[in-house]
Amino acid sequence: MTATLRQTATTVANSMIEGASMASALIGGAAGAYLGYQLAPTGWTDGTRILFAGAVAVVGAVAIDGLAELVLAPLRRLMRTRSPLNVTRASAPAPADNLDEALAQVATATEADAAHRAAGAAFRIDQGDAFLRDEDRWRGYEDGEASFYLAPGVWLHHRSELGKYGREHNFTLLTGDGEQPVVVTGMEQIRHHLAARAAGLPAAPATADRDVDGDKDDVLDDDLTGIHAV
């Protein structure tokens, strides 16, 4: 079975499972409403009988859905094991006919790999999992490095290398103003930099270790009070 057919079959199966779950709840609710109305004492007013039937309908829907879940839950787990999260991954290109074509394919794959590694390592500075972890916004390069566009003239650069204790991931803030690159270890440093640029102040990012005298960072922090990054 091809990947496309497998994905289609998985989607249909999941839809059927969810449809069965909804149908069981509806059937339970309808049966509960009917029985509730029939079992309600005839001496009650119509409004009271309807309220009683509604309560029984809720109980019936929950009960029937719970029984159905005993069968549907294992099916859901089975479908999750058979449907990988990356079912939409693009297929590999056809084998190259010559060395130049092979080199072009490997270069493209290296760029994609660099973007993927950068997004995966970004949790070290962005644990919110909603900004720097977006692989589509990373641009990989043939040398294995990658960059993330933040604002006009501002990029976050990623480079990994083997260190003493394994692979180390380094994030650096780069600007188009010729400023000295600064190692970034947290989102607050990026916010600090962008806020400074927005305010027209010196755009040196806040570092993890403050200057020895602390004067420069203190002044900049005071100037940025109440200013939000753009």
PDB file of C-alpha atoms in Angstrom:
ATOM      1  CA  MET A   1       0.000   0.000   0.000  1.00  0.00           C
ATOM      2  CA  THR A   2       1.424   3.382  -0.990  1.00  0.00           C
ATOM      3  CA  ALA A   3       1.851   6.206   1.506  1.00  0.00           C
ATOM      4  CA  THR A   4      -1.054   8.124  -0.062  1.00  0.00           C
ATOM      5  CA  LEU A   5      -3.440   5.182   0.127  1.00  0.00           C
ATOM      6  CA  ARG A   6      -2.301   4.409   3.659  1.00  0.00           C
ATOM      7  CA  GLN A   7      -2.934   7.995   4.747  1.00  0.00           C
ATOM      8  CA  THR A   8      -6.378   7.989   3.067  1.00  0.00           C
ATOM      9  CA  ALA A   9      -7.325   4.710   4.713  1.00  0.00           C
ATOM     10  CA  THR A  10      -6.160   5.997   8.089  1.00  0.00           C
ATOM     11  CA  THR A  11      -8.181   9.195   7.714  1.00  0.00           C
ATOM     12  CA  VAL A  12     -11.320   7.255   6.747  1.00  0.00           C
ATOM     13  CA  ALA A  13     -10.853   4.815   9.642  1.00  0.00           C
ATOM     14  CA  ASN A  14     -10.398   7.636  12.151  1.00  0.00           C
ATOM     15  CA  SER A  15     -13.518   9.368  10.814  1.00  0.00           C
ATOM     16  CA  MET A  16     -15.510   6.166  11.160  1.00  0.00           C
ATOM     17  CA  ILE A  17     -14.335   5.690  14.743  1.00  0.00           C
ATOM     18  CA  GLU A  18     -15.282   9.232  15.721  1.00  0.00           C
ATOM     19  CA  GLY A  19     -18.590   8.877  13.873  1.00  0.00           C
ATOM     20  CA  ALA A  20     -19.352   5.690  15.795  1.00  0.00           C
ATOM     21  CA  SER A  21     -18.589   7.462  19.063  1.00  0.00           C
ATOM     22  CA  MET A  22     -20.945  10.332  18.208  1.00  0.00           C
ATOM     23  CA  ALA A  23     -23.646   7.944  16.997  1.00  0.00           C
ATOM     24  CA  SER A  24     -23.497   5.917  20.224  1.00  0.00           C
ATOM     25  CA  ALA A  25     -23.972   9.063  22.300  1.00  0.00           C
ATOM     26  CA  LEU A  26     -26.917  10.179  20.144  1.00  0.00           C
ATOM     27  CA  ILE A  27     -28.548   6.755  20.319  1.00  0.00           C
ATOM     28  CA  GLY A  28     -28.071   6.612  24.087  1.00  0.00           C
ATOM     29  CA  GLY A  29     -29.507  10.084  24.491  1.00  0.00           C
ATOM     30  CA  ALA A  30     -32.535   9.385  22.313  1.00  0.00           C
ATOM     31  CA  ALA A  31     -33.261   6.090  24.048  1.00  0.00           C
ATOM     32  CA  GLY A  32     -32.862   7.720  27.455  1.00  0.00           C
ATOM     33  CA  ALA A  33     -35.220  10.543  26.539  1.00  0.00           C
ATOM     34  CA  TYR A  34     -37.886   8.128  25.314  1.00  0.00           C
ATOM     35  CA  LEU A  35     -37.647   5.833  28.333  1.00  0.00           C
ATOM     36  CA  GLY A  36     -37.501   8.752  30.724  1.00  0.00           C
ATOM     37  CA  TYR A  37     -40.641  10.309  29.331  1.00  0.00           C
ATOM     38  CA  GLN A  38     -42.475   6.967  29.350  1.00  0.00           C
ATOM     39  CA  LEU A  39     -41.404   6.092  32.890  1.00  0.00           C
ATOM     40  CA  ALA A  40     -42.236   9.484  34.350  1.00  0.00           C
ATOM     41  CA  PRO A  41     -45.403   9.371  36.513  1.00  0.00           C
ATOM     42  CA  THR A  42     -48.448  10.479  34.564  1.00  0.00           C
ATOM     43  CA  GLY A  43     -49.413  12.743  37.447  1.00  0.00           C
ATOM     44  CA  TRP A  44     -46.480  15.022  36.720  1.00  0.00           C
ATOM     45  CA  THR A  45     -46.921  18.061  34.529  1.00  0.00           C
ATOM     46  CA  ASP A  46     -45.616  17.947  30.955  1.00  0.00           C
ATOM     47  CA  GLY A  47     -42.780  20.316  31.830  1.00  0.00           C
ATOM     48  CA  THR A  48     -41.622  18.148  34.713  1.00  0.00           C
ATOM     49  CA  ARG A  49     -41.814  15.003  32.577  1.00  0.00           C
ATOM     50  CA  ILE A  50     -39.724  16.675  29.883  1.00  0.00           C
ATOM     51  CA  LEU A  51     -37.090  17.741  32.425  1.00  0.00           C
ATOM     52  CA  PHE A  52     -36.987  14.207  33.806  1.00  0.00           C
ATOM     53  CA  ALA A  53     -36.687  12.786  30.302  1.00  0.00           C
ATOM     54  CA  GLY A  54     -33.822  15.188  29.589  1.00  0.00           C
ATOM     55  CA  ALA A  55     -31.950  14.073  32.675  1.00  0.00           C
ATOM     56  CA  VAL A  56     -32.408  10.422  31.758  1.00  0.00           C
ATOM     57  CA  ALA A  57     -31.270  11.236  28.211  1.00  0.00           C
ATOM     58  CA  VAL A  58     -27.978  12.651  29.523  1.00  0.00           C
ATOM     59  CA  VAL A  59     -27.427   9.573  31.667  1.00  0.00           C
ATOM     60  CA  GLY A  60     -28.246   7.315  28.738  1.00  0.00           C
ATOM     61  CA  ALA A  61     -25.884   9.140  26.389  1.00  0.00           C
ATOM     62  CA  VAL A  62     -22.999   8.954  28.865  1.00  0.00           C
ATOM     63  CA  ALA A  63     -23.674   5.291  29.650  1.00  0.00           C
ATOM     64  CA  ILE A  64     -23.912   4.144  26.021  1.00  0.00           C
ATOM     65  CA  ASP A  65     -20.914   6.235  25.002  1.00  0.00           C
ATOM     66  CA  GLY A  66     -18.915   4.740  27.854  1.00  0.00           C
ATOM     67  CA  LEU A  67     -19.779   1.226  26.733  1.00  0.00           C
ATOM     68  CA  ALA A  68     -18.881   2.082  23.132  1.00  0.00           C
ATOM     69  CA  GLU A  69     -15.574   3.525  24.298  1.00  0.00           C
ATOM     70  CA  LEU A  70     -14.565   0.099  25.583  1.00  0.00           C
ATOM     71  CA  VAL A  71     -14.449  -0.982  21.950  1.00  0.00           C
ATOM     72  CA  LEU A  72     -13.406   2.290  20.298  1.00  0.00           C
ATOM     73  CA  ALA A  73     -10.474   3.137  22.605  1.00  0.00           C
ATOM     74  CA  PRO A  74      -8.393   0.117  21.530  1.00  0.00           C
ATOM     75  CA  LEU A  75      -9.174   0.969  17.899  1.00  0.00           C
ATOM     76  CA  ARG A  76      -7.927   4.532  18.431  1.00  0.00           C
ATOM     77  CA  ARG A  77      -4.681   3.252  19.948  1.00  0.00           C
ATOM     78  CA  LEU A  78      -4.260   0.866  17.038  1.00  0.00           C
ATOM     79  CA  MET A  79      -4.714   3.661  14.497  1.00  0.00           C
ATOM     80  CA  ARG A  80      -2.181   5.857  16.308  1.00  0.00           C
ATOM     81  CA  THR A  81       0.435   3.121  16.099  1.00  0.00           C
ATOM     82  CA  ARG A  82      -0.275   2.627  12.398  1.00  0.00           C
ATOM     83  CA  SER A  83      -0.287   6.315  11.447  1.00  0.00           C
ATOM     84  CA  PRO A  84       3.065   8.074  12.042  1.00  0.00           C
ATOM     85  CA  LEU A  85       2.991  11.774  12.857  1.00  0.00           C
ATOM     86  CA  ASN A  86       4.960  12.701   9.770  1.00  0.00           C
ATOM     87  CA  VAL A  87       2.693  11.097   7.168  1.00  0.00           C
ATOM     88  CA  THR A  88       2.925  14.260   5.062  1.00  0.00           C
ATOM     89  CA  ARG A  89       6.718  14.056   4.731  1.00  0.00           C
ATOM     90  CA  ALA A  90       7.801  14.590   1.148  1.00  0.00           C
ATOM     91  CA  SER A  91       9.091  11.571  -0.744  1.00  0.00           C
ATOM     92  CA  ALA A  92      12.766  11.292  -1.638  1.00  0.00           C
ATOM     93  CA  PRO A  93      13.841  12.432  -5.107  1.00  0.00           C
ATOM     94  CA  ALA A  94      14.609   9.930  -7.820  1.00  0.00           C
ATOM     95  CA  PRO A  95      18.185   8.562  -7.920  1.00  0.00           C
ATOM     96  CA  ALA A  96      20.605  10.977  -9.519  1.00  0.00           C
ATOM     97  CA  ASP A  97      21.886  10.287 -13.043  1.00  0.00           C
ATOM     98  CA  ASN A  98      25.238  11.984 -12.527  1.00  0.00           C
ATOM     99  CA  LEU A  99      27.505  13.401  -9.850  1.00  0.00           C
ATOM    100  CA  ASP A 100      26.380  17.002 -10.301  1.00  0.00           C
ATOM    101  CA  GLU A 101      22.742  16.028  -9.827  1.00  0.00           C
ATOM    102  CA  ALA A 102      23.643  13.940  -6.782  1.00  0.00           C
ATOM    103  CA  LEU A 103      25.544  16.873  -5.295  1.00  0.00           C
ATOM    104  CA  ALA A 104      22.537  19.157  -5.831  1.00  0.00           C
ATOM    105  CA  GLN A 105      20.240  16.635  -4.122  1.00  0.00           C
ATOM    106  CA  VAL A 106      22.591  16.277  -1.147  1.00  0.00           C
ATOM    107  CA  ALA A 107      22.947  20.055  -0.870  1.00  0.00           C
ATOM    108  CA  THR A 108      19.159  20.458  -0.739  1.00  0.00           C
ATOM    109  CA  ALA A 109      18.909  17.674   1.839  1.00  0.00           C
ATOM    110  CA  THR A 110      21.660  19.283   3.921  1.00  0.00           C
ATOM    111  CA  GLU A 111      19.814  22.591   3.972  1.00  0.00           C
ATOM    112  CA  ALA A 112      16.583  20.863   5.045  1.00  0.00           C
ATOM    113  CA  ASP A 113      18.465  18.917   7.701  1.00  0.00           C
ATOM    114  CA  ALA A 114      20.051  22.102   9.053  1.00  0.00           C
ATOM    115  CA  ALA A 115      16.653  23.803   9.361  1.00  0.00           C
ATOM    116  CA  HIS A 116      15.215  20.722  11.081  1.00  0.00           C
ATOM    117  CA  ARG A 117      18.104  20.526  13.565  1.00  0.00           C
ATOM    118  CA  ALA A 118      17.851  24.240  14.357  1.00  0.00           C
ATOM    119  CA  ALA A 119      14.113  24.036  15.023  1.00  0.00           C
ATOM    120  CA  GLY A 120      14.583  20.928  17.147  1.00  0.00           C
ATOM    121  CA  ALA A 121      17.351  22.499  19.221  1.00  0.00           C
ATOM    122  CA  ALA A 122      15.420  25.754  19.687  1.00  0.00           C
ATOM    123  CA  PHE A 123      13.672  24.374  22.783  1.00  0.00           C
ATOM    124  CA  ARG A 124      16.861  25.287  24.658  1.00  0.00           C
ATOM    125  CA  ILE A 125      15.957  28.953  24.378  1.00  0.00           C
ATOM    126  CA  ASP A 126      12.246  28.839  23.481  1.00  0.00           C
ATOM    127  CA  GLN A 127      10.355  26.364  25.627  1.00  0.00           C
ATOM    128  CA  GLY A 128       7.044  27.897  24.588  1.00  0.00           C
ATOM    129  CA  ASP A 129       7.133  25.620  21.522  1.00  0.00           C
ATOM    130  CA  ALA A 130       5.289  28.156  19.394  1.00  0.00           C
ATOM    131  CA  PHE A 131       7.856  30.458  17.808  1.00  0.00           C
ATOM    132  CA  LEU A 132      11.415  29.296  17.226  1.00  0.00           C
ATOM    133  CA  ARG A 133      10.268  25.680  16.921  1.00  0.00           C
ATOM    134  CA  ASP A 134       8.592  26.452  13.587  1.00  0.00           C
ATOM    135  CA  GLU A 135      10.810  24.591  11.137  1.00  0.00           C
ATOM    136  CA  ASP A 136       9.344  26.393   8.119  1.00  0.00           C
ATOM    137  CA  ARG A 137      10.768  29.715   9.324  1.00  0.00           C
ATOM    138  CA  TRP A 138      14.324  28.401   9.541  1.00  0.00           C
ATOM    139  CA  ARG A 139      16.547  28.585   6.473  1.00  0.00           C
ATOM    140  CA  GLY A 140      19.245  25.935   6.319  1.00  0.00           C
ATOM    141  CA  TYR A 141      22.563  26.221   4.506  1.00  0.00           C
ATOM    142  CA  GLU A 142      24.910  23.733   2.885  1.00  0.00           C
ATOM    143  CA  ASP A 143      27.431  24.080   5.703  1.00  0.00           C
ATOM    144  CA  GLY A 144      24.857  22.771   8.199  1.00  0.00           C
ATOM    145  CA  GLU A 145      24.108  26.149   9.752  1.00  0.00           C
ATOM    146  CA  ALA A 146      20.705  27.858   9.734  1.00  0.00           C
ATOM    147  CA  SER A 147      19.143  31.270  10.301  1.00  0.00           C
ATOM    148  CA  PHE A 148      15.766  32.497  11.540  1.00  0.00           C
ATOM    149  CA  TYR A 149      14.521  35.865  10.267  1.00  0.00           C
ATOM    150  CA  LEU A 150      13.305  37.971  13.199  1.00  0.00           C
ATOM    151  CA  ALA A 151      12.985  41.508  11.845  1.00  0.00           C
ATOM    152  CA  PRO A 152      14.556  43.689   9.162  1.00  0.00           C
ATOM    153  CA  GLY A 153      18.291  43.441   9.749  1.00  0.00           C
ATOM    154  CA  VAL A 154      18.012  40.925  12.594  1.00  0.00           C
ATOM    155  CA  TRP A 155      18.525  37.159  12.360  1.00  0.00           C
ATOM    156  CA  LEU A 156      18.968  34.353  14.843  1.00  0.00           C
ATOM    157  CA  HIS A 157      21.771  32.051  13.718  1.00  0.00           C
ATOM    158  CA  HIS A 158      22.188  28.400  14.697  1.00  0.00           C
ATOM    159  CA  ARG A 159      25.375  26.358  14.531  1.00  0.00           C
ATOM    160  CA  SER A 160      26.068  22.945  16.032  1.00  0.00           C
ATOM    161  CA  GLU A 161      29.394  21.268  16.649  1.00  0.00           C
ATOM    162  CA  LEU A 162      30.783  18.325  18.545  1.00  0.00           C
ATOM    163  CA  GLY A 163      31.946  19.273  22.013  1.00  0.00           C
ATOM    164  CA  LYS A 164      33.462  17.477  24.940  1.00  0.00           C
ATOM    165  CA  TYR A 165      30.113  16.081  26.061  1.00  0.00           C
ATOM    166  CA  GLY A 166      28.489  15.562  22.681  1.00  0.00           C
ATOM    167  CA  ARG A 167      26.902  17.883  20.139  1.00  0.00           C
ATOM    168  CA  GLU A 168      26.581  21.488  21.266  1.00  0.00           C
ATOM    169  CA  HIS A 169      24.039  23.916  19.810  1.00  0.00           C
ATOM    170  CA  ASN A 170      24.933  27.588  19.624  1.00  0.00           C
ATOM    171  CA  PHE A 171      22.446  30.376  18.904  1.00  0.00           C
ATOM    172  CA  THR A 172      23.756  33.799  17.966  1.00  0.00           C
ATOM    173  CA  LEU A 173      21.959  37.060  17.288  1.00  0.00           C
ATOM    174  CA  LEU A 174      23.182  38.699  14.084  1.00  0.00           C
ATOM    175  CA  THR A 175      22.343  42.128  12.715  1.00  0.00           C
ATOM    176  CA  GLY A 176      22.984  43.929   9.485  1.00  0.00           C
ATOM    177  CA  ASP A 177      24.582  46.867  11.318  1.00  0.00           C
ATOM    178  CA  GLY A 178      27.989  45.283  11.695  1.00  0.00           C
ATOM    179  CA  GLU A 179      27.490  44.848  15.439  1.00  0.00           C
ATOM    180  CA  GLN A 180      29.320  42.158  17.348  1.00  0.00           C
ATOM    181  CA  PRO A 181      27.354  38.866  17.319  1.00  0.00           C
ATOM    182  CA  VAL A 182      26.016  37.945  20.757  1.00  0.00           C
ATOM    183  CA  VAL A 183      25.360  34.438  22.032  1.00  0.00           C
ATOM    184  CA  VAL A 184      21.672  33.978  22.875  1.00  0.00           C
ATOM    185  CA  THR A 185      20.540  31.660  25.658  1.00  0.00           C
ATOM    186  CA  GLY A 186      16.969  32.851  26.204  1.00  0.00           C
ATOM    187  CA  MET A 187      14.006  34.563  24.588  1.00  0.00           C
ATOM    188  CA  GLU A 188      14.341  37.550  26.929  1.00  0.00           C
ATOM    189  CA  GLN A 189      17.598  38.495  25.194  1.00  0.00           C
ATOM    190  CA  ILE A 190      15.897  38.593  21.805  1.00  0.00           C
ATOM    191  CA  ARG A 191      13.049  40.683  23.243  1.00  0.00           C
ATOM    192  CA  HIS A 192      15.588  43.043  24.817  1.00  0.00           C
ATOM    193  CA  HIS A 193      17.340  43.539  21.496  1.00  0.00           C
ATOM    194  CA  LEU A 194      14.208  44.168  19.449  1.00  0.00           C
ATOM    195  CA  ALA A 195      12.802  46.527  22.078  1.00  0.00           C
ATOM    196  CA  ALA A 196      16.027  48.523  22.020  1.00  0.00           C
ATOM    197  CA  ARG A 197      15.926  48.836  18.238  1.00  0.00           C
ATOM    198  CA  ALA A 198      12.265  49.860  18.331  1.00  0.00           C
ATOM    199  CA  ALA A 199      13.100  52.578  20.866  1.00  0.00           C
ATOM    200  CA  GLY A 200      16.078  53.833  18.890  1.00  0.00           C
ATOM    201  CA  LEU A 201      18.470  52.849  21.674  1.00  0.00           C
ATOM    202  CA  PRO A 202      21.769  50.964  21.406  1.00  0.00           C
ATOM    203  CA  ALA A 203      20.688  47.524  20.269  1.00  0.00           C
ATOM    204  CA  ALA A 204      23.177  45.390  22.174  1.00  0.00           C
ATOM    205  CA  PRO A 205      21.316  42.308  23.403  1.00  0.00           C
ATOM    206  CA  ALA A 206      21.234  41.607  27.109  1.00  0.00           C
ATOM    207  CA  THR A 207      23.704  38.861  27.925  1.00  0.00           C
ATOM    208  CA  ALA A 208      23.327  36.113  30.489  1.00  0.00           C
ATOM    209  CA  ASP A 209      26.261  37.541  32.439  1.00  0.00           C
ATOM    210  CA  ARG A 210      25.948  41.248  33.120  1.00  0.00           C
ATOM    211  CA  ASP A 211      28.936  43.556  32.809  1.00  0.00           C
ATOM    212  CA  VAL A 212      31.186  43.622  35.817  1.00  0.00           C
ATOM    213  CA  ASP A 213      30.211  47.164  36.732  1.00  0.00           C
ATOM    214  CA  GLY A 214      26.605  46.586  35.575  1.00  0.00           C
ATOM    215  CA  ASP A 215      26.234  50.250  34.519  1.00  0.00           C
ATOM    216  CA  LYS A 216      25.579  49.725  30.816  1.00  0.00           C
ATOM    217  CA  ASP A 217      22.894  47.077  31.261  1.00  0.00           C
ATOM    218  CA  ASP A 218      21.252  49.001  34.101  1.00  0.00           C
ATOM    219  CA  VAL A 219      20.874  52.119  31.991  1.00  0.00           C
ATOM    220  CA  LEU A 220      19.488  50.183  29.046  1.00  0.00           C
ATOM    221  CA  ASP A 221      17.061  48.237  31.242  1.00  0.00           C
ATOM    222  CA  ASP A 222      15.767  51.487  32.742  1.00  0.00           C
ATOM    223  CA  ASP A 223      15.313  53.013  29.293  1.00  0.00           C
ATOM    224  CA  LEU A 224      13.359  49.953  28.091  1.00  0.00           C
ATOM    225  CA  THR A 225      10.934  49.888  31.003  1.00  0.00           C
ATOM    226  CA  GLY A 226       7.420  49.544  29.624  1.00  0.00           C
ATOM    227  CA  ILE A 227       8.552  49.043  26.039  1.00  0.00           C
ATOM    228  CA  HIS A 228       7.361  45.871  24.272  1.00  0.00           C
ATOM    229  CA  ALA A 229       9.120  44.123  21.473  1.00  0.00           C
ATOM    230  CA  VAL A 230       7.694  44.489  18.008  1.00  0.00           C
TER     231      VAL A 230
END
